Amino acid sequence: MTHASDLKFLVVDDFSTMRRIVRGLLKEMGCNNVEEAEDGQVALNMLRNSRYDFVVSDINMPVMNGFDLLKAVKADETLKHLPVLMVTAEARKEDIVLAAQSGAAGYIVKPFTKATLEEKVTKIMQKMAATA
């Protein structure tokens, strides 16, 4: 199984502080290959022009939100295999349902700890390894 430290992550959030926090947590997990995007549109362009293994995306963002990004990724033949972990400040049941229905690999509510992020990333990777 691939380790999280071998993966290239794209962290998508409109708040630079939140991107820095997620990047820091990933670094603590041994993941040093992390890039950032400030909204879904920027992220989508980056995903189409470079290779990534894992996307951690906020839901509420201007320009293109996390759900639109998720739908665009899942609709793209070259990107649909990518796991997308959704992050949000609001734990609304309909958001969780929509994320799952739209193909999100997982869901985390802010604020979260390194342990929570690590557990989610590990679970998603185990699932990917099982279906590969």
GROMACS .gro file of C-alpha atoms in nm:
model
  132
    1MET     CA    1   0.000   0.000   0.000
    2THR     CA    2   0.116   0.352  -0.078
    3HIS     CA    3   0.195   0.571   0.219
    4ALA     CA    4   0.050   0.919   0.260
    5SER     CA    5   0.405   1.052   0.257
    6ASP     CA    6   0.443   0.935  -0.106
    7LEU     CA    7   0.137   1.126  -0.227
    8LYS     CA    8   0.108   1.470  -0.384
    9PHE     CA    9  -0.168   1.666  -0.211
   10LEU     CA   10  -0.367   1.967  -0.330
   11VAL     CA   11  -0.520   2.170  -0.047
   12VAL     CA   12  -0.807   2.394  -0.160
   13ASP     CA   13  -0.941   2.666   0.071
   14ASP     CA   14  -1.015   3.035   0.030
   15PHE     CA   15  -0.850   3.114   0.366
   16SER     CA   16  -0.471   3.107   0.350
   17THR     CA   17  -0.458   3.038   0.725
   18MET     CA   18  -0.665   2.722   0.682
   19ARG     CA   19  -0.448   2.609   0.389
   20ARG     CA   20  -0.141   2.664   0.608
   21ILE     CA   21  -0.295   2.464   0.894
   22VAL     CA   22  -0.386   2.170   0.668
   23ARG     CA   23  -0.042   2.183   0.502
   24GLY     CA   24   0.118   2.182   0.850
   25LEU     CA   25  -0.088   1.881   0.961
   26LEU     CA   26   0.001   1.694   0.641
   27LYS     CA   27   0.368   1.779   0.700
   28GLU     CA   28   0.343   1.636   1.052
   29MET     CA   29   0.208   1.319   0.890
   30GLY     CA   30   0.520   1.309   0.673
   31CYS     CA   31   0.357   1.451   0.360
   32ASN     CA   32   0.589   1.712   0.217
   33ASN     CA   33   0.449   1.722  -0.135
   34VAL     CA   34   0.163   1.968  -0.082
   35GLU     CA   35   0.040   2.246  -0.308
   36GLU     CA   36  -0.237   2.500  -0.246
   37ALA     CA   37  -0.523   2.660  -0.439
   38GLU     CA   38  -0.749   2.943  -0.319
   39ASP     CA   39  -1.067   2.825  -0.491
   40GLY     CA   40  -1.215   2.542  -0.695
   41GLN     CA   41  -1.143   2.702  -1.033
   42VAL     CA   42  -0.772   2.747  -0.957
   43ALA     CA   43  -0.764   2.393  -0.816
   44LEU     CA   44  -0.928   2.247  -1.127
   45ASN     CA   45  -0.674   2.418  -1.353
   46MET     CA   46  -0.390   2.285  -1.135
   47LEU     CA   47  -0.538   1.933  -1.137
   48ARG     CA   48  -0.565   1.938  -1.517
   49ASN     CA   49  -0.209   2.062  -1.565
   50SER     CA   50  -0.019   1.859  -1.308
   51ARG     CA   51  -0.043   1.520  -1.139
   52TYR     CA   52  -0.192   1.499  -0.791
   53ASP     CA   53  -0.285   1.199  -0.581
   54PHE     CA   54  -0.519   1.348  -0.322
   55VAL     CA   55  -0.739   1.658  -0.288
   56VAL     CA   56  -0.839   1.816   0.044
   57SER     CA   57  -1.104   2.079  -0.034
   58ASP     CA   58  -1.308   2.327   0.163
   59ILE     CA   59  -1.677   2.344   0.065
   60ASN     CA   60  -1.760   2.714   0.105
   61MET     CA   61  -1.543   2.916  -0.133
   62PRO     CA   62  -1.601   3.199  -0.380
   63VAL     CA   63  -1.568   3.151  -0.760
   64MET     CA   64  -1.611   2.771  -0.751
   65ASN     CA   65  -1.712   2.595  -0.428
   66GLY     CA   66  -1.602   2.252  -0.311
   67PHE     CA   67  -1.912   2.073  -0.442
   68ASP     CA   68  -1.866   2.221  -0.791
   69LEU     CA   69  -1.499   2.124  -0.783
   70LEU     CA   70  -1.591   1.772  -0.672
   71LYS     CA   71  -1.847   1.739  -0.954
   72ALA     CA   72  -1.595   1.869  -1.210
   73VAL     CA   73  -1.329   1.623  -1.088
   74LYS     CA   74  -1.570   1.327  -1.095
   75ALA     CA   75  -1.695   1.425  -1.443
   76ASP     CA   76  -1.340   1.438  -1.584
   77GLU     CA   77  -1.211   1.103  -1.717
   78THR     CA   78  -0.851   1.188  -1.629
   79LEU     CA   79  -0.932   1.308  -1.275
   80LYS     CA   80  -1.226   1.099  -1.154
   81HIS     CA   81  -1.000   0.846  -0.977
   82LEU     CA   82  -0.874   1.118  -0.740
   83PRO     CA   83  -0.992   1.095  -0.380
   84VAL     CA   84  -1.144   1.423  -0.262
   85LEU     CA   85  -1.168   1.482   0.113
   86MET     CA   86  -1.423   1.756   0.186
   87VAL     CA   87  -1.363   1.999   0.471
   88THR     CA   88  -1.625   2.234   0.613
   89ALA     CA   89  -1.708   2.444   0.916
   90GLU     CA   90  -2.071   2.333   0.904
   91ALA     CA   91  -2.168   1.976   0.977
   92ARG     CA   92  -2.502   1.994   0.796
   93LYS     CA   93  -2.652   1.655   0.725
   94GLU     CA   94  -2.751   1.754   0.369
   95ASP     CA   95  -2.390   1.859   0.297
   96ILE     CA   96  -2.258   1.525   0.417
   97VAL     CA   97  -2.517   1.341   0.205
   98LEU     CA   98  -2.443   1.558  -0.100
   99ALA     CA   99  -2.068   1.506  -0.056
  100ALA     CA  100  -2.114   1.128  -0.043
  101GLN     CA  101  -2.355   1.125  -0.339
  102SER     CA  102  -2.119   1.345  -0.542
  103GLY     CA  103  -1.833   1.102  -0.492
  104ALA     CA  104  -1.634   1.257  -0.206
  105ALA     CA  105  -1.396   1.010  -0.045
  106GLY     CA  106  -1.461   1.154   0.299
  107TYR     CA  107  -1.572   1.448   0.508
  108ILE     CA  108  -1.413   1.639   0.798
  109VAL     CA  109  -1.560   1.920   1.007
  110LYS     CA  110  -1.340   2.215   1.113
  111PRO     CA  111  -1.166   2.251   1.345
  112PHE     CA  112  -1.000   1.912   1.326
  113THR     CA  113  -0.684   1.757   1.465
  114LYS     CA  114  -0.390   1.585   1.298
  115ALA     CA  115  -0.530   1.255   1.430
  116THR     CA  116  -0.863   1.312   1.254
  117LEU     CA  117  -0.698   1.410   0.926
  118GLU     CA  118  -0.453   1.121   0.944
  119GLU     CA  119  -0.730   0.871   1.020
  120LYS     CA  120  -0.941   0.994   0.724
  121VAL     CA  121  -0.649   0.998   0.479
  122THR     CA  122  -0.540   0.649   0.590
  123LYS     CA  123  -0.894   0.510   0.561
  124ILE     CA  124  -0.938   0.659   0.214
  125MET     CA  125  -0.602   0.516   0.103
  126GLN     CA  126  -0.694   0.171   0.236
  127LYS     CA  127  -1.021   0.189   0.042
  128MET     CA  128  -0.832   0.292  -0.273
  129ALA     CA  129  -0.582   0.008  -0.230
  130ALA     CA  130  -0.868  -0.239  -0.190
  131THR     CA  131  -1.038  -0.128  -0.512
  132ALA     CA  132  -0.717  -0.087  -0.715
   0.00000   0.00000   0.00000
